[in-house]
Amino acid sequence: MGISIWQLLIVLVIVLLLFGTKKLRHIGKDLGGAVQGFRSSMKDGSSEEEEAEPAPVEKEESTAATAESGSAGEKRDSA
């Protein structure tokens, strides 16, 4: 009970008659650009997540180093 190839061809012919080839070409180009933009955004988002995971570890180390240098600085000031 699926859609046969003949039914798809009839729908395609009707769409071509309604919109014309020029307009369909522009619609396809815009749709392709949108899909490409979506894919690149998804790719950038996943790479940002991978980069974001190690970042908190580095911040903890730098915070610990600052705390140590800060406490050493306090000892120098009090001496």
PDB file of C-alpha atoms in Angstrom:
ATOM      1  CA  MET A   1       0.000   0.000   0.000  1.00  0.00           C
ATOM      2  CA  GLY A   2       2.982   2.294  -0.457  1.00  0.00           C
ATOM      3  CA  ILE A   3       3.390   4.980  -3.065  1.00  0.00           C
ATOM      4  CA  SER A   4       4.407   3.631  -6.453  1.00  0.00           C
ATOM      5  CA  ILE A   5       6.884   5.235  -8.852  1.00  0.00           C
ATOM      6  CA  TRP A   6       4.046   6.249 -11.182  1.00  0.00           C
ATOM      7  CA  GLN A   7       2.299   8.152  -8.429  1.00  0.00           C
ATOM      8  CA  LEU A   8       5.547   9.950  -7.573  1.00  0.00           C
ATOM      9  CA  LEU A   9       6.072  10.868 -11.246  1.00  0.00           C
ATOM     10  CA  ILE A  10       2.558  12.288 -11.492  1.00  0.00           C
ATOM     11  CA  VAL A  11       3.125  14.397  -8.372  1.00  0.00           C
ATOM     12  CA  LEU A  12       6.473  15.590  -9.780  1.00  0.00           C
ATOM     13  CA  VAL A  13       4.851  16.650 -13.068  1.00  0.00           C
ATOM     14  CA  ILE A  14       2.113  18.543 -11.219  1.00  0.00           C
ATOM     15  CA  VAL A  15       4.698  20.321  -9.046  1.00  0.00           C
ATOM     16  CA  LEU A  16       6.723  21.259 -12.150  1.00  0.00           C
ATOM     17  CA  LEU A  17       3.623  22.667 -13.802  1.00  0.00           C
ATOM     18  CA  LEU A  18       2.649  24.673 -10.732  1.00  0.00           C
ATOM     19  CA  PHE A  19       6.020  26.172  -9.794  1.00  0.00           C
ATOM     20  CA  GLY A  20       8.132  25.973 -12.937  1.00  0.00           C
ATOM     21  CA  THR A  21      11.731  24.830 -13.218  1.00  0.00           C
ATOM     22  CA  LYS A  22      13.314  28.183 -12.319  1.00  0.00           C
ATOM     23  CA  LYS A  23      11.494  28.518  -9.042  1.00  0.00           C
ATOM     24  CA  LEU A  24      12.146  24.868  -8.143  1.00  0.00           C
ATOM     25  CA  ARG A  25      15.856  25.377  -8.841  1.00  0.00           C
ATOM     26  CA  HIS A  26      15.945  28.329  -6.438  1.00  0.00           C
ATOM     27  CA  ILE A  27      13.988  26.426  -3.813  1.00  0.00           C
ATOM     28  CA  GLY A  28      16.375  23.470  -4.124  1.00  0.00           C
ATOM     29  CA  LYS A  29      19.400  25.750  -3.865  1.00  0.00           C
ATOM     30  CA  ASP A  30      18.024  27.450  -0.747  1.00  0.00           C
ATOM     31  CA  LEU A  31      17.086  24.133   0.825  1.00  0.00           C
ATOM     32  CA  GLY A  32      20.534  22.702   0.078  1.00  0.00           C
ATOM     33  CA  GLY A  33      22.207  25.739   1.640  1.00  0.00           C
ATOM     34  CA  ALA A  34      20.060  25.381   4.739  1.00  0.00           C
ATOM     35  CA  VAL A  35      20.925  21.701   5.098  1.00  0.00           C
ATOM     36  CA  GLN A  36      24.620  22.443   4.603  1.00  0.00           C
ATOM     37  CA  GLY A  37      24.492  25.187   7.230  1.00  0.00           C
ATOM     38  CA  PHE A  38      22.716  22.870   9.643  1.00  0.00           C
ATOM     39  CA  ARG A  39      25.306  20.122   9.141  1.00  0.00           C
ATOM     40  CA  SER A  40      28.221  22.510   9.649  1.00  0.00           C
ATOM     41  CA  SER A  41      26.572  23.882  12.801  1.00  0.00           C
ATOM     42  CA  MET A  42      26.117  20.380  14.149  1.00  0.00           C
ATOM     43  CA  LYS A  43      29.747  19.580  13.337  1.00  0.00           C
ATOM     44  CA  ASP A  44      30.946  22.790  15.026  1.00  0.00           C
ATOM     45  CA  GLY A  45      28.749  22.120  18.041  1.00  0.00           C
ATOM     46  CA  SER A  46      30.139  18.643  18.551  1.00  0.00           C
ATOM     47  CA  SER A  47      33.741  19.868  18.241  1.00  0.00           C
ATOM     48  CA  GLU A  48      33.021  22.658  20.754  1.00  0.00           C
ATOM     49  CA  GLU A  49      31.668  20.084  23.205  1.00  0.00           C
ATOM     50  CA  GLU A  50      34.837  18.018  22.845  1.00  0.00           C
ATOM     51  CA  GLU A  51      36.971  21.110  23.446  1.00  0.00           C
ATOM     52  CA  ALA A  52      34.791  22.206  26.375  1.00  0.00           C
ATOM     53  CA  GLU A  53      35.313  19.008  28.378  1.00  0.00           C
ATOM     54  CA  PRO A  54      39.100  19.418  28.967  1.00  0.00           C
ATOM     55  CA  ALA A  55      38.729  23.150  29.680  1.00  0.00           C
ATOM     56  CA  PRO A  56      37.348  22.816  33.253  1.00  0.00           C
ATOM     57  CA  VAL A  57      40.254  20.533  34.172  1.00  0.00           C
ATOM     58  CA  GLU A  58      42.711  23.185  33.016  1.00  0.00           C
ATOM     59  CA  LYS A  59      40.840  25.864  34.959  1.00  0.00           C
ATOM     60  CA  GLU A  60      41.025  23.782  38.131  1.00  0.00           C
ATOM     61  CA  GLU A  61      44.777  23.395  37.707  1.00  0.00           C
ATOM     62  CA  SER A  62      45.252  27.093  37.024  1.00  0.00           C
ATOM     63  CA  THR A  63      43.013  27.943  40.007  1.00  0.00           C
ATOM     64  CA  ALA A  64      45.078  25.672  42.217  1.00  0.00           C
ATOM     65  CA  ALA A  65      48.285  27.266  40.927  1.00  0.00           C
ATOM     66  CA  THR A  66      46.896  30.739  41.592  1.00  0.00           C
ATOM     67  CA  ALA A  67      45.818  29.752  45.082  1.00  0.00           C
ATOM     68  CA  GLU A  68      49.294  28.417  45.826  1.00  0.00           C
ATOM     69  CA  SER A  69      51.003  31.513  44.472  1.00  0.00           C
ATOM     70  CA  GLY A  70      48.477  33.682  46.315  1.00  0.00           C
ATOM     71  CA  SER A  71      49.181  31.965  49.633  1.00  0.00           C
ATOM     72  CA  ALA A  72      52.923  32.213  48.992  1.00  0.00           C
ATOM     73  CA  GLY A  73      52.475  35.906  48.273  1.00  0.00           C
ATOM     74  CA  GLU A  74      50.620  36.344  51.551  1.00  0.00           C
ATOM     75  CA  LYS A  75      53.472  34.670  53.407  1.00  0.00           C
ATOM     76  CA  ARG A  76      55.943  37.074  51.768  1.00  0.00           C
ATOM     77  CA  ASP A  77      53.821  40.062  52.739  1.00  0.00           C
ATOM     78  CA  SER A  78      53.506  38.958  56.356  1.00  0.00           C
ATOM     79  CA  ALA A  79      57.250  38.251  56.668  1.00  0.00           C
TER      80      ALA A  79
END
